[in-house]
Coordinates of N, CA and C in Angstrom, one line a residue:
M1 N 167.9 95.1 12.5 CA 166.9 95.8 13.3 C 166.9 97.3 13.1
R2 N 165.7 97.8 12.9 CA 165.6 99.3 12.8 C 165.6 99.9 14.1
L3 N 166.0 101.2 14.1 CA 166.0 101.9 15.4 C 164.7 102.0 16.0
T4 N 163.6 102.1 15.2 CA 162.2 102.1 15.8 C 161.9 100.8 16.5
Q5 N 162.3 99.7 15.9 CA 162.1 98.4 16.6 C 162.9 98.3 17.9
F6 N 164.1 98.8 17.8 CA 164.9 98.8 19.1 C 164.2 99.6 20.2
W7 N 163.7 100.8 19.9 CA 163.0 101.6 20.9 C 161.7 101.0 21.3
E8 N 161.0 100.3 20.4 CA 159.8 99.6 20.8 C 160.1 98.5 21.8
R9 N 161.1 97.8 21.6 CA 161.5 96.7 22.5 C 162.0 97.3 23.8
M10 N 162.8 98.4 23.8 CA 163.3 99.0 25.0 C 162.1 99.4 25.9
N11 N 161.1 100.1 25.2 CA 159.9 100.6 25.9 C 159.1 99.5 26.5
E12 N 159.0 98.4 25.7 CA 158.2 97.2 26.2 C 158.9 96.6 27.4
Q13 N 160.2 96.5 27.3 CA 161.0 95.8 28.4 C 161.0 96.7 29.7
F14 N 161.3 98.0 29.5 CA 161.5 98.8 30.7 C 160.4 99.8 31.0
G15 N 159.5 100.0 30.1 CA 158.5 101.1 30.2 C 159.1 102.4 29.6
E16 N 158.2 103.2 29.1 CA 158.7 104.4 28.3 C 159.6 105.3 29.1
G17 N 159.3 105.7 30.3 CA 160.1 106.6 31.0 C 161.4 106.0 31.5
Y18 N 161.4 104.7 31.9 CA 162.6 104.1 32.4 C 163.5 103.7 31.3
A19 N 163.0 103.4 30.1 CA 163.8 103.0 29.0 C 164.8 104.1 28.6
E20 N 164.3 105.3 28.6 CA 165.2 106.5 28.4 C 166.3 106.6 29.4
S21 N 165.9 106.4 30.7 CA 166.9 106.4 31.7 C 168.0 105.4 31.6
V22 N 167.5 104.1 31.3 CA 168.5 103.0 31.1 C 169.4 103.4 29.9
A23 N 168.9 103.9 28.8 CA 169.7 104.2 27.7 C 170.7 105.3 28.0
K24 N 170.3 106.3 28.8 CA 171.2 107.4 29.1 C 172.2 107.2 30.2
D25 N 171.8 106.4 31.2 CA 172.6 106.3 32.4 C 173.3 105.0 32.7
H26 N 172.8 103.9 32.1 CA 173.4 102.6 32.5 C 174.6 102.2 31.5
V27 N 175.7 102.1 32.1 CA 176.9 101.7 31.3 C 176.9 100.2 31.2
I28 N 177.1 99.8 29.9 CA 177.0 98.3 29.6 C 178.4 97.9 29.1
A29 N 178.9 96.9 29.8 CA 180.3 96.4 29.5 C 180.4 95.8 28.1
A30 N 179.3 95.1 27.7 CA 179.3 94.6 26.3 C 179.3 95.6 25.2
L31 N 179.1 96.9 25.6 CA 179.2 98.0 24.6 C 180.5 98.8 24.8
G32 N 181.5 98.1 25.4 CA 182.8 98.8 25.6 C 182.7 99.8 26.7
G33 N 181.9 99.6 27.7 CA 181.7 100.6 28.8 C 181.0 101.8 28.4
R34 N 180.1 101.7 27.4 CA 179.4 102.9 26.9 C 177.9 102.7 27.3
T35 N 177.2 103.8 27.3 CA 175.7 103.7 27.5 C 175.1 103.3 26.1
V36 N 173.8 102.9 26.1 CA 173.1 102.7 24.9 C 173.1 103.9 24.1
E37 N 172.8 105.0 24.7 CA 172.7 106.3 23.9 C 174.0 106.6 23.2
R38 N 175.1 106.5 23.9 CA 176.4 106.8 23.4 C 176.8 105.8 22.3
A39 N 176.5 104.5 22.5 CA 176.9 103.5 21.5 C 176.1 103.8 20.2
L40 N 174.8 104.1 20.3 CA 174.0 104.4 19.1 C 174.5 105.7 18.4
A41 N 174.9 106.7 19.2 CA 175.4 108.0 18.7 C 176.7 107.8 17.9
E42 N 177.5 106.8 18.4 CA 178.8 106.5 17.8 C 178.7 105.5 16.6
G43 N 177.5 105.2 16.2 CA 177.3 104.4 15.0 C 177.2 102.9 15.2
E44 N 177.1 102.5 16.5 CA 176.8 101.0 16.7 C 175.4 100.7 16.2
S45 N 175.3 99.5 15.6 CA 174.0 99.2 15.1 C 173.0 98.9 16.2
A46 N 171.7 99.2 15.9 CA 170.7 98.9 16.9 C 170.7 97.4 17.3
K47 N 170.9 96.6 16.3 CA 170.9 95.1 16.6 C 172.0 94.8 17.6
T48 N 173.2 95.3 17.4 CA 174.3 95.0 18.3 C 174.0 95.6 19.7
V49 N 173.5 96.8 19.8 CA 173.1 97.4 21.1 C 172.0 96.6 21.7
W50 N 171.0 96.1 21.0 CA 170.0 95.3 21.6 C 170.5 94.0 22.2
R51 N 171.4 93.4 21.4 CA 172.0 92.1 21.9 C 172.8 92.4 23.3
A52 N 173.4 93.5 23.4 CA 174.1 93.9 24.6 C 173.1 94.1 25.8
V53 N 172.0 94.7 25.4 CA 170.9 94.9 26.4 C 170.4 93.6 26.9
V54 N 170.1 92.7 26.0 CA 169.6 91.3 26.3 C 170.6 90.6 27.2
A55 N 171.9 90.7 26.9 CA 172.9 90.1 27.7 C 173.1 90.6 29.1
T56 N 172.7 91.9 29.2 CA 172.9 92.6 30.5 C 171.6 92.5 31.4
F57 N 170.5 92.5 30.8 CA 169.2 92.5 31.6 C 168.4 91.2 31.4
D58 N 167.5 90.9 32.2 CA 166.7 89.7 32.1 C 165.5 90.0 31.2
V59 N 165.8 89.9 29.9 CA 164.8 90.2 28.8 C 164.1 88.9 28.5
P60 N 162.8 88.9 28.4 CA 162.0 87.7 28.1 C 162.3 87.3 26.7
A61 N 162.2 86.0 26.4 CA 162.5 85.4 25.1 C 161.7 86.0 24.0
R62 N 160.5 86.4 24.2 CA 159.7 87.0 23.2 C 160.2 88.3 22.7
L63 N 161.1 89.0 23.4 CA 161.6 90.3 23.0 C 163.0 90.1 22.4
R64 N 163.6 89.0 22.6 CA 165.0 88.8 22.1 C 165.0 88.7 20.6

């Protein structure tokens, strides 16, 4: 998954403004207690981060 695809899905799931907030503020256990923003900055793949988002939030099947 490309980073652009990741952000498209985040924006579709949460809305543009809230997606940024989720990425910056929500700590996700599946990412080792990191935020989306931190996990991506530390080199985690967009696909791995998206899977953690899907596992944490109620993401519709069409976006998985």
